[in-house]
Amino acid sequence: MKIWAICLNTFRETVRDKVFILLVVFAIIMIIASRVFGFLSIGQEMKIVKDVGLGSISIFSLLVAIFVGTTLVHKEIDKRTIYTIVSKPIRRYQFIVGKYAGLNLTILVNVAMMSAFFYLSVKLMDGTWSFDLTMAILLIYIEVMVVTGFALLFSTFASPTLSAVFTFLIYLAGHLAKDLRFFGEQSMNIYLNVLSTGLYYILPNLTNFNTKNEAVHGFPIASTFYAYSIFYGLFYCAILVTVSSWIFKSKNLK
Amino acid sequence: MTSVIEIEGLRKTYRSGIRRKGIDALNGLDLSVAGNEIFGFLGPNGAGKTTTLKILVGLLFPSSGNARVLGKPLRDLSVLSRIGFLPESPHFYEYLTCKELLDFYCRLFRIQKAERSKRVDALLLDVGLENAADLQVRKLSQGMRQRLGIAQALINDPELIFLDEPMSGLDPVGRRKIRDMIHGLKSRGKTVFFSSHILQDAELLCDQVAIIRKGRLVTQGKLQDILAPKQASYEAVLTDIPDAAIESLSRVSESLDKRDDRLHLVISGRDNLLAAQRIVVDSNGAIDSLAKTRGSLEDTFIEFIEQGLEGGKAG
């Protein structure tokens, strides 16, 4: 109940803080994409709309994750709203889990509404909606959950600006994890090889959540890949929240 | 009476920078607070008042030393459910309404829905915010926020209430309201521990005070005991005093000033006051007004702080 109270509160605050204004921007992009790109690429319009739709859902969710996520804990300390919460009978991990769940709930509603708009755009253009498109959106959401986890982790000890930079770097590195390992293996230097392999296992492999291309072009994806990616993402989130809670447990709230 | 707060040798060092250079906020603080009293925790800026409060409510971790609240160690959840805390210049979620905010705090105490609604309405009424129940926090004035802060501190009907500078930023009417609330809490058997640098409020409210400086206790005791050693003085305005009596009065007064047909006197000590009264009665004069101007808490406070500055007196 305590975690749920903090989660609901975080959701309510972010919603009233006009986070959903991004939805309006998304809607405008979708309308422009379906009208303009349709003219420019005869016969390819549906693929373009799907591409722009999935890409926009991904970018806008990431924006919320990075910009709201990195201020999640820091803002509470900076604005001193945390004083009247942590002095109540709650454990510090409950606060962290509640904040994380609250932001994820906001992003979930955001993604759901963008997806509904995306679905309508596809249907209005007589396009087909596949199961893989739904799964691509689900994996985008799980990827954003992982990124939010990093934003939360950094916000427990760094300023919002630094946290945003760190989170963005992790996001980039997460998409280059496979390349990083590949280059390490190609290298003759044993240290570089060990380092790249180590980083490969520590950094999140965010390419596991990217099935946009396959979904747009209708390439088949194995159901085991979906299962693995979902499990991998949720496991990674659990680790990030645990580490964040552990750091926050002994934090002095000055 | 058993102590509700016991602090022994509490130290807190803030470390910052690459070299982790330390600044001592608390330097071996000892304190004991009995139940059902209004306890004033006084000290100049940077004395360690807020740090002490934050340690007692679990926001900060002490560097060393011991503290027990309601007989239990710090951050014990059972203790946190029996205390209330109002931080200095409290901040709340700006987009929530007063009602939503208090409901949220109720949930942190696992108060059931039916009870939550009753309790929130009653508290809003108590603090005079019943008409602002559906107003978002960002639209509240400073005084209203302070009262909302008091309401959240009382949401669990706590036995012990910590108030950090509860009067700061309030106008005289607001301060009066908060003072009345604090008196009301005491009459309901609660203990109120509040820090303040507004000594007039402390003087009007406190049963007991502690003065700290540089993270150490300078003095602690009942207000009347701390003020007692100071010689009380009185200001009197007399009329119809014959010249012969003026001569006698000048011997028992600190100063004597004749303006028109009135005599203004400053008398030091109770014996001199009684002597002056006798002279007035014997000479068929009249006492127009008489006011006690004893050493205030402010005088005592400044005296202790200055003593501390000179000799580093610690209690």
Coordinates of C-alpha atoms in Angstrom, one line a residue:
Chain A
M1 CA 0.0 0.0 0.0
K2 CA 2.9 2.4 0.8
I3 CA 4.7 1.7 -2.5
W4 CA 1.4 2.0 -4.3
A5 CA 0.7 5.4 -2.6
I6 CA 4.1 6.7 -3.7
C7 CA 3.7 5.2 -7.2
L8 CA 0.3 6.8 -7.6
N9 CA 1.5 10.1 -6.3
T10 CA 4.5 10.1 -8.7
F11 CA 2.1 9.3 -11.6
R12 CA -0.3 12.1 -10.6
E13 CA 2.5 14.7 -10.2
T14 CA 4.2 13.9 -13.6
V15 CA 0.8 13.9 -15.4
R16 CA -0.1 17.3 -13.9
D17 CA 3.4 18.6 -14.6
K18 CA 2.2 18.4 -18.3
V19 CA 4.4 15.4 -19.3
F20 CA 1.6 14.4 -21.7
I21 CA 2.1 17.5 -23.7
L22 CA 4.5 15.3 -25.7
L23 CA 1.5 13.3 -26.8
V24 CA 0.3 16.3 -28.7
V25 CA 3.7 16.7 -30.4
F26 CA 3.5 12.9 -31.2
A27 CA 0.1 13.3 -32.8
I28 CA 1.2 16.2 -34.9
I29 CA 4.3 14.2 -36.1
M30 CA 2.1 11.2 -37.0
I31 CA -0.4 13.4 -39.0
I32 CA 2.5 15.1 -40.9
A33 CA 4.2 11.8 -41.5
S34 CA 1.1 10.1 -42.9
R35 CA 0.3 13.0 -45.1
V36 CA 3.7 14.3 -46.3
F37 CA 5.8 11.0 -46.5
G38 CA 2.9 9.4 -48.3
F39 CA 3.3 11.8 -51.2
L40 CA 7.0 11.5 -51.3
S41 CA 7.3 7.7 -51.4
I42 CA 4.6 6.2 -53.6
G43 CA 3.9 2.6 -52.5
Q44 CA 6.1 2.8 -49.4
E45 CA 3.8 5.1 -47.4
M46 CA 2.6 2.4 -45.0
K47 CA 6.2 1.4 -44.1
I48 CA 7.2 5.0 -43.6
V49 CA 4.2 5.6 -41.3
K50 CA 5.0 2.5 -39.3
D51 CA 8.7 3.4 -39.2
V52 CA 7.9 7.0 -38.0
G53 CA 5.3 5.7 -35.6
L54 CA 7.6 3.2 -33.8
G55 CA 10.6 5.6 -33.9
S56 CA 8.5 8.4 -32.4
I57 CA 7.1 6.2 -29.6
S58 CA 10.6 5.2 -28.8
I59 CA 12.1 8.7 -28.8
F60 CA 9.2 10.3 -26.9
S61 CA 9.2 7.6 -24.2
L62 CA 13.0 7.9 -23.9
L63 CA 12.7 11.7 -23.5
V64 CA 10.3 11.2 -20.5
A65 CA 12.5 8.5 -19.1
I66 CA 15.7 10.6 -19.2
F67 CA 14.3 14.0 -18.3
V68 CA 11.8 13.0 -15.7
G69 CA 13.8 9.9 -14.5
T70 CA 17.0 11.8 -13.8
T71 CA 15.2 14.3 -11.6
L72 CA 13.1 11.6 -9.9
V73 CA 15.1 11.5 -6.6
H74 CA 17.2 14.6 -6.9
K75 CA 14.2 16.9 -7.3
E76 CA 12.6 15.4 -4.1
I77 CA 15.8 16.2 -2.1
D78 CA 16.4 19.6 -3.8
K79 CA 12.8 20.7 -3.4
R80 CA 12.7 19.1 0.1
T81 CA 9.5 17.3 -0.6
I82 CA 11.2 14.1 0.6
Y83 CA 11.5 15.4 4.3
T84 CA 7.8 14.8 5.0
I85 CA 7.9 11.3 3.4
V86 CA 11.0 9.6 4.6
S87 CA 10.2 10.8 8.2
K88 CA 7.0 8.7 8.0
P89 CA 7.1 5.0 8.7
I90 CA 8.3 3.8 5.3
R91 CA 11.5 2.0 4.3
R92 CA 13.7 3.8 1.9
Y93 CA 13.5 1.0 -0.7
Q94 CA 9.7 1.5 -0.7
F95 CA 10.2 5.1 -1.7
I96 CA 12.6 4.1 -4.5
V97 CA 10.4 1.3 -5.8
G98 CA 7.3 3.6 -5.6
K99 CA 9.0 6.4 -7.5
Y100 CA 10.3 4.0 -10.2
A101 CA 6.9 2.3 -10.5
G102 CA 5.2 5.7 -10.7
L103 CA 7.3 6.9 -13.6
N104 CA 6.9 3.6 -15.4
L105 CA 3.2 3.9 -15.0
T106 CA 3.3 7.4 -16.5
I107 CA 5.4 6.1 -19.4
L108 CA 3.1 3.1 -19.8
V109 CA 0.0 5.4 -20.2
N110 CA 2.0 7.6 -22.5
V111 CA 3.1 4.7 -24.7
A112 CA -0.4 3.2 -24.7
M113 CA -2.0 6.5 -25.9
M114 CA 0.7 7.0 -28.5
S115 CA 0.2 3.4 -29.7
A116 CA -3.6 3.9 -29.9
F117 CA -3.0 7.0 -32.1
F118 CA -0.4 5.0 -34.1
Y119 CA -2.9 2.2 -34.6
L120 CA -5.6 4.6 -35.8
S121 CA -3.2 6.2 -38.2
V122 CA -2.3 2.8 -39.7
K123 CA -6.0 1.7 -39.9
L124 CA -7.1 5.0 -41.4
M125 CA -4.6 4.4 -44.2
D126 CA -6.0 0.9 -44.7
G127 CA -2.8 -0.7 -43.4
T128 CA -2.5 -4.0 -41.6
W129 CA -1.6 -4.2 -37.9
S130 CA 0.5 -7.2 -37.0
F131 CA 1.3 -9.0 -33.7
D132 CA 5.0 -8.1 -34.3
L133 CA 4.1 -4.4 -34.3
T134 CA 2.4 -4.8 -30.8
M135 CA 5.5 -6.7 -29.6
A136 CA 7.8 -4.1 -31.0
I137 CA 6.0 -1.5 -28.9
L138 CA 6.1 -3.7 -25.8
L139 CA 9.9 -4.1 -26.3
I140 CA 10.3 -0.4 -26.7
Y141 CA 8.5 0.0 -23.4
I142 CA 10.8 -2.5 -21.7
E143 CA 13.8 -0.8 -23.1
V144 CA 12.5 2.5 -21.7
M145 CA 12.0 0.7 -18.3
V146 CA 15.7 -0.2 -18.4
V147 CA 16.7 3.4 -19.3
T148 CA 14.5 4.7 -16.5
G149 CA 16.2 2.3 -14.1
F150 CA 19.6 3.9 -15.0
A151 CA 18.1 7.4 -14.7
L152 CA 16.8 6.4 -11.3
L153 CA 20.2 4.9 -10.3
F154 CA 22.1 8.0 -11.3
S155 CA 19.6 10.4 -9.7
T156 CA 20.3 8.8 -6.3
F157 CA 23.8 10.3 -6.3
A158 CA 24.3 12.7 -9.1
S159 CA 22.8 16.0 -10.3
P160 CA 20.1 15.9 -12.9
T161 CA 22.4 17.2 -15.6
L162 CA 25.1 14.6 -14.9
S163 CA 22.5 11.9 -14.5
A164 CA 21.0 12.8 -17.9
V165 CA 24.4 12.7 -19.6
F166 CA 25.3 9.3 -17.9
T167 CA 21.9 7.9 -18.9
F168 CA 22.2 9.0 -22.4
L169 CA 25.7 7.5 -22.7
I170 CA 24.4 4.3 -21.3
Y171 CA 21.7 4.3 -23.9
L172 CA 24.2 4.8 -26.7
A173 CA 26.6 2.2 -25.3
G174 CA 23.7 -0.2 -24.8
H175 CA 23.0 0.0 -28.5
L176 CA 26.7 -0.5 -29.4
A177 CA 27.3 -3.4 -26.9
K178 CA 27.5 -6.0 -29.6
D179 CA 29.9 -3.9 -31.7
L180 CA 32.0 -3.3 -28.6
R181 CA 32.4 -7.0 -28.0
F182 CA 33.1 -7.6 -31.7
F183 CA 35.9 -5.0 -31.8
G184 CA 37.3 -6.4 -28.6
E185 CA 37.5 -9.9 -30.1
Q186 CA 39.1 -8.6 -33.2
S187 CA 41.8 -6.8 -31.1
M188 CA 45.1 -8.5 -30.5
N189 CA 45.3 -6.8 -27.1
I190 CA 44.2 -9.2 -24.4
Y191 CA 43.3 -6.4 -22.0
L192 CA 41.1 -4.7 -24.5
N193 CA 39.5 -8.0 -25.2
V194 CA 38.8 -8.6 -21.5
L195 CA 37.6 -5.0 -21.1
S196 CA 35.2 -5.2 -24.0
T197 CA 33.8 -8.5 -22.9
G198 CA 33.3 -7.2 -19.4
L199 CA 31.5 -4.2 -20.6
Y200 CA 29.4 -6.3 -22.9
Y201 CA 28.1 -8.2 -19.9
I202 CA 27.7 -5.2 -17.6
L203 CA 26.1 -2.8 -20.0
P204 CA 22.5 -3.5 -21.0
N205 CA 22.3 -4.9 -24.5
L206 CA 19.5 -2.6 -25.8
T207 CA 19.6 -4.2 -29.2
N208 CA 17.6 -7.0 -27.6
F209 CA 14.6 -4.6 -27.5
N210 CA 14.9 -3.3 -31.1
T211 CA 12.6 -5.3 -33.4
K212 CA 11.3 -2.2 -35.2
N213 CA 12.8 -3.0 -38.6
E214 CA 11.6 -6.6 -38.5
A215 CA 8.1 -5.5 -37.5
V216 CA 7.8 -2.8 -40.2
H217 CA 9.1 -5.1 -43.0
G218 CA 7.3 -8.2 -41.8
F219 CA 10.4 -10.3 -41.1
P220 CA 9.7 -13.2 -38.8
I221 CA 10.8 -13.1 -35.2
A222 CA 11.0 -16.2 -33.0
S223 CA 8.7 -16.1 -29.9
T224 CA 11.7 -17.3 -27.8
F225 CA 13.4 -14.1 -28.7
Y226 CA 10.5 -12.1 -27.3
A227 CA 10.5 -14.2 -24.1
Y228 CA 14.2 -13.8 -23.7
S229 CA 14.2 -10.1 -24.3
I230 CA 11.3 -9.5 -21.8
F231 CA 12.9 -11.6 -19.1
Y232 CA 16.3 -10.0 -19.7
G233 CA 14.8 -6.5 -19.5
L234 CA 12.8 -7.1 -16.3
F235 CA 15.8 -8.8 -14.7
Y236 CA 18.0 -5.9 -15.5
C237 CA 15.4 -3.5 -14.1
A238 CA 15.3 -5.5 -10.9
I239 CA 19.0 -5.2 -10.5
L240 CA 19.0 -1.4 -11.1
V241 CA 16.2 -0.8 -8.6
T242 CA 18.0 -3.0 -6.0
V243 CA 21.3 -1.1 -6.5
S244 CA 19.4 2.3 -6.3
S245 CA 17.7 1.2 -3.1
W246 CA 21.0 0.1 -1.6
I247 CA 22.6 3.5 -2.4
F248 CA 19.6 5.4 -1.1
K249 CA 19.4 3.4 2.1
S250 CA 22.4 5.1 3.6
K251 CA 22.0 8.5 1.9
N252 CA 22.0 11.6 4.2
L253 CA 19.0 13.8 3.2
K254 CA 20.6 17.2 3.9
Chain B
M1 CA 8.9 11.4 34.2
T2 CA 10.6 9.3 31.6
S3 CA 12.5 10.9 28.8
V4 CA 10.9 10.8 25.3
I5 CA 14.2 12.0 23.7
E6 CA 17.6 11.0 25.0
I7 CA 20.7 12.2 23.2
E8 CA 24.2 11.3 24.2
G9 CA 27.4 12.6 22.6
L10 CA 25.7 13.0 19.2
R11 CA 28.1 14.1 16.5
K12 CA 27.5 14.8 12.8
T13 CA 30.2 15.8 10.4
Y14 CA 29.3 16.8 6.9
R15 CA 32.0 15.9 4.4
S16 CA 32.3 17.5 1.0
G17 CA 34.8 18.1 -1.8
I18 CA 37.4 15.8 -3.2
R19 CA 39.5 15.9 0.1
R20 CA 36.3 15.0 2.0
K21 CA 37.0 17.9 4.3
G22 CA 34.7 17.7 7.3
I23 CA 32.5 20.4 8.9
D24 CA 31.2 19.5 12.4
A25 CA 27.5 20.3 12.6
L26 CA 27.1 18.5 15.9
N27 CA 29.9 18.3 18.4
G28 CA 28.9 15.9 21.1
L29 CA 25.4 17.0 21.9
D30 CA 23.7 15.8 25.1
L31 CA 20.0 16.3 25.6
S32 CA 17.1 14.9 27.5
V33 CA 13.5 15.8 26.9
A34 CA 10.7 14.7 29.3
G35 CA 7.2 13.8 28.1
N36 CA 4.1 16.1 27.8
E37 CA 6.0 19.4 27.6
I38 CA 6.7 22.1 25.1
F39 CA 10.5 22.0 24.6
G40 CA 12.2 24.9 22.9
F41 CA 15.4 24.0 21.1
L42 CA 17.2 27.3 20.6
G43 CA 20.4 28.5 19.0
P44 CA 21.9 30.9 16.5
N45 CA 22.0 30.0 12.8
G46 CA 24.3 27.1 12.1
A47 CA 24.2 25.9 15.7
G48 CA 23.0 22.4 14.7
K49 CA 19.3 22.6 15.4
T50 CA 18.0 21.4 12.1
T51 CA 20.7 18.7 11.9
T52 CA 19.6 17.4 15.3
L53 CA 15.9 17.3 14.2
K54 CA 16.8 15.6 11.0
I55 CA 18.8 12.9 12.8
L56 CA 15.9 12.3 15.2
V57 CA 13.4 11.8 12.4
G58 CA 15.6 9.6 10.4
L59 CA 16.6 11.9 7.5
L60 CA 20.3 12.0 8.5
F61 CA 22.6 9.5 10.0
P62 CA 24.8 10.5 13.0
S63 CA 28.5 10.2 12.6
S64 CA 28.7 8.9 16.2
G65 CA 26.9 9.1 19.5
N66 CA 23.5 7.7 20.6
A67 CA 20.0 8.9 20.5
R68 CA 16.7 7.3 21.4
V69 CA 13.3 8.5 20.6
L70 CA 10.3 7.2 22.6
G71 CA 12.7 4.7 24.2
K72 CA 13.7 3.1 20.8
P73 CA 16.7 3.6 18.5
L74 CA 16.6 6.0 15.6
R75 CA 14.7 5.1 12.4
D76 CA 12.8 2.4 14.1
L77 CA 9.6 2.2 12.1
S78 CA 7.4 1.8 15.2
V79 CA 8.8 5.1 16.4
L80 CA 8.3 6.9 13.1
S81 CA 4.6 5.9 13.2
R82 CA 4.3 7.6 16.6
I83 CA 6.0 10.9 15.8
G84 CA 5.2 13.9 13.6
F85 CA 7.6 16.2 11.8
L86 CA 7.3 19.7 10.3
P87 CA 10.4 20.7 8.4
E88 CA 11.6 24.3 8.1
S89 CA 9.7 26.1 5.3
P90 CA 8.0 22.9 4.2
H91 CA 7.7 22.0 0.6
F92 CA 5.0 19.7 -0.8
Y93 CA 4.0 18.3 -4.2
E94 CA 2.9 21.4 -5.9
Y95 CA 0.2 19.8 -8.2
L96 CA -1.7 18.0 -5.5
T97 CA -4.6 19.5 -3.7
C98 CA -4.5 19.8 0.1
K99 CA -6.9 17.0 0.5
E100 CA -5.0 14.7 -1.9
L101 CA -1.7 15.5 -0.2
L102 CA -3.1 14.6 3.3
D103 CA -4.7 11.5 1.9
F104 CA -1.3 10.5 0.5
Y105 CA 0.3 10.9 4.0
C106 CA -2.5 8.9 5.5
R107 CA -1.7 6.0 3.1
L108 CA 1.9 6.0 4.4
F109 CA 0.5 5.1 7.8
R110 CA -1.8 2.4 6.3
I111 CA -4.9 4.3 7.5
Q112 CA -8.0 2.8 6.0
K113 CA -10.0 4.7 3.4
A114 CA -13.1 5.5 5.6
E115 CA -10.9 6.8 8.4
R116 CA -8.6 8.7 6.0
S117 CA -11.4 10.9 4.7
K118 CA -12.6 11.7 8.2
R119 CA -9.1 12.4 9.5
V120 CA -8.2 14.6 6.5
D121 CA -11.4 16.7 6.9
A122 CA -10.9 17.1 10.6
L123 CA -7.3 18.2 10.3
L124 CA -8.1 20.7 7.5
L125 CA -10.7 22.1 9.8
D126 CA -8.3 22.2 12.8
V127 CA -5.6 24.2 10.8
G128 CA -8.2 26.4 9.2
L129 CA -7.7 25.1 5.7
E130 CA -11.2 23.7 5.2
N131 CA -11.9 26.2 2.4
A132 CA -8.7 25.3 0.6
A133 CA -9.2 21.5 0.6
D134 CA -9.4 21.3 -3.1
L135 CA -6.8 24.0 -3.9
Q136 CA -3.5 22.8 -5.3
V137 CA -0.5 23.4 -3.0
R138 CA 1.2 25.8 -5.5
K139 CA -1.7 28.2 -5.0
L140 CA -1.3 28.4 -1.2
S141 CA 0.3 31.3 0.6
Q142 CA 3.3 30.8 2.9
G143 CA 1.1 30.8 6.0
M144 CA -1.3 28.3 4.5
R145 CA 1.6 26.0 3.5
Q146 CA 2.9 26.2 7.1
R147 CA -0.5 25.2 8.4
L148 CA -0.7 22.4 5.9
G149 CA 2.7 21.3 7.2
I150 CA 1.3 21.2 10.7
A151 CA -1.7 19.1 9.5
Q152 CA 0.6 16.5 7.8
A153 CA 2.7 16.4 11.0
L154 CA -0.4 15.5 13.0
I155 CA -1.9 13.1 10.5
N156 CA -1.1 10.0 12.6
D157 CA -2.1 11.6 15.9
P158 CA 1.5 11.5 17.1
E159 CA 2.7 11.4 20.7
L160 CA 5.8 13.5 19.9
I161 CA 5.8 16.3 17.4
F162 CA 9.0 17.8 16.0
L163 CA 8.6 21.3 14.6
D164 CA 11.5 23.0 12.8
E165 CA 11.1 26.8 12.9
P166 CA 7.3 26.6 12.9
M167 CA 6.8 30.3 13.0
S168 CA 9.2 31.4 10.3
G169 CA 7.7 33.4 7.6
L170 CA 4.4 33.9 9.4
D171 CA 2.7 37.2 10.2
P172 CA 1.6 37.9 13.8
V173 CA -1.8 36.4 13.3
G174 CA -0.4 33.2 11.8
R175 CA 2.1 33.0 14.6
R176 CA -0.6 33.3 17.2
K177 CA -2.6 30.5 15.5
I178 CA 0.4 28.2 15.5
R179 CA 1.1 29.0 19.2
D180 CA -2.5 28.2 20.1
M181 CA -2.2 24.9 18.2
I182 CA 1.0 24.0 20.1
H183 CA -0.7 24.8 23.4
G184 CA -3.6 22.7 22.3
L185 CA -1.3 19.8 21.6
K186 CA 0.2 19.9 25.0
S187 CA -3.2 20.0 26.7
R188 CA -3.9 16.7 24.7
G189 CA -0.9 15.1 26.4
K190 CA 1.5 15.5 23.5
T191 CA 5.2 16.4 23.6
V192 CA 6.2 19.2 21.3
F193 CA 9.9 19.7 20.4
F194 CA 10.4 22.7 18.4
S195 CA 13.4 24.7 17.2
S196 CA 13.3 28.4 16.8
H197 CA 15.3 31.5 16.6
I198 CA 12.2 33.6 17.4
L199 CA 12.8 33.8 21.1
Q200 CA 9.6 35.7 21.9
D201 CA 7.6 32.7 20.7
A202 CA 9.8 30.3 22.7
E203 CA 9.3 32.4 25.8
L204 CA 5.5 32.4 25.3
L205 CA 5.3 28.7 24.7
C206 CA 8.0 26.7 26.3
D207 CA 8.1 24.7 29.6
Q208 CA 11.7 24.0 29.0
V209 CA 14.4 25.2 26.7
A210 CA 17.8 24.1 25.6
I211 CA 20.3 26.5 24.0
I212 CA 22.9 25.1 21.7
R213 CA 25.9 26.6 20.0
K214 CA 28.3 25.1 17.6
G215 CA 26.7 21.7 18.0
R216 CA 26.9 21.6 21.8
L217 CA 24.5 22.2 24.6
V218 CA 25.1 25.5 26.3
T219 CA 22.3 25.2 28.8
Q220 CA 19.1 23.4 29.4
G221 CA 16.3 23.9 32.0
K222 CA 12.9 25.2 32.9
L223 CA 12.3 28.6 31.5
Q224 CA 11.8 30.2 34.9
D225 CA 15.0 28.6 36.3
I226 CA 17.0 29.9 33.3
L227 CA 15.6 33.4 33.7
A228 CA 15.5 33.4 37.6
P229 CA 19.1 34.5 38.2
K230 CA 18.5 37.6 36.4
Q231 CA 17.3 40.6 38.5
A232 CA 13.9 41.6 37.5
S233 CA 13.4 45.3 36.9
Y234 CA 10.2 47.4 36.8
E235 CA 9.1 50.6 35.1
A236 CA 6.7 52.8 37.1
V237 CA 4.8 56.0 36.3
L238 CA 3.7 57.9 39.4
T239 CA 1.6 61.0 39.9
D240 CA 0.9 63.4 42.8
I241 CA 4.3 62.8 44.4
P242 CA 5.5 65.6 46.8
D243 CA 9.1 66.8 46.4
A244 CA 10.1 65.3 49.7
A245 CA 9.1 61.9 48.6
I246 CA 11.0 62.3 45.3
E247 CA 14.2 62.4 47.3
S248 CA 13.4 59.1 49.0
L249 CA 12.4 57.5 45.7
S250 CA 15.6 58.4 44.1
R251 CA 17.4 56.3 46.6
V252 CA 15.5 53.1 45.7
S253 CA 15.4 53.6 41.9
E254 CA 17.9 53.1 39.1
S255 CA 16.7 56.2 37.3
L256 CA 14.2 58.9 37.9
D257 CA 12.8 61.3 35.4
K258 CA 10.1 64.0 36.0
R259 CA 8.0 64.9 32.9
D260 CA 5.2 67.4 33.4
D261 CA 3.5 66.2 36.6
R262 CA 4.5 62.6 36.2
L263 CA 7.4 60.8 37.6
H264 CA 9.0 57.9 35.6
L265 CA 11.0 55.4 37.6
V266 CA 13.1 52.4 36.7
I267 CA 13.4 50.1 39.8
S268 CA 15.7 47.1 40.0
G269 CA 14.8 44.2 42.3
R270 CA 11.7 43.2 44.3
D271 CA 12.9 44.8 47.6
N272 CA 13.4 48.2 46.0
L273 CA 10.0 47.9 44.4
L274 CA 8.3 47.2 47.7
A275 CA 10.2 50.2 49.3
A276 CA 9.1 52.5 46.4
Q277 CA 5.5 51.4 46.9
R278 CA 5.6 52.2 50.6
I279 CA 7.0 55.7 49.9
V280 CA 4.2 56.4 47.3
V281 CA 1.5 55.2 49.8
D282 CA 3.0 57.2 52.7
S283 CA 3.2 60.4 50.6
N284 CA -0.4 60.0 49.3
G285 CA 0.9 59.7 45.7
A286 CA -0.6 57.4 43.1
I287 CA 0.8 54.7 40.9
D288 CA -0.3 55.4 37.3
S289 CA 1.2 52.3 35.8
L290 CA 3.7 49.6 36.7
A291 CA 5.3 47.1 34.3
K292 CA 7.8 44.3 34.8
T293 CA 10.7 44.5 32.5
R294 CA 12.7 41.5 33.7
G295 CA 15.5 40.0 31.7
S296 CA 13.9 38.4 28.7
L297 CA 14.9 35.0 27.2
E298 CA 16.5 37.1 24.5
D299 CA 18.8 38.7 27.0
T300 CA 19.6 35.3 28.5
F301 CA 20.1 33.8 25.1
I302 CA 22.6 36.5 24.0
E303 CA 24.4 36.3 27.3
F304 CA 24.8 32.5 27.0
I305 CA 25.9 32.8 23.3
E306 CA 28.4 35.5 24.2
Q307 CA 29.7 33.5 27.1
G308 CA 30.1 30.7 24.7
L309 CA 32.0 32.9 22.3
E310 CA 34.4 34.0 25.1
G311 CA 35.0 30.8 27.0
G312 CA 33.3 28.0 25.1
K313 CA 31.0 27.1 28.0
A314 CA 29.3 23.8 27.5
G315 CA 26.7 22.2 29.6

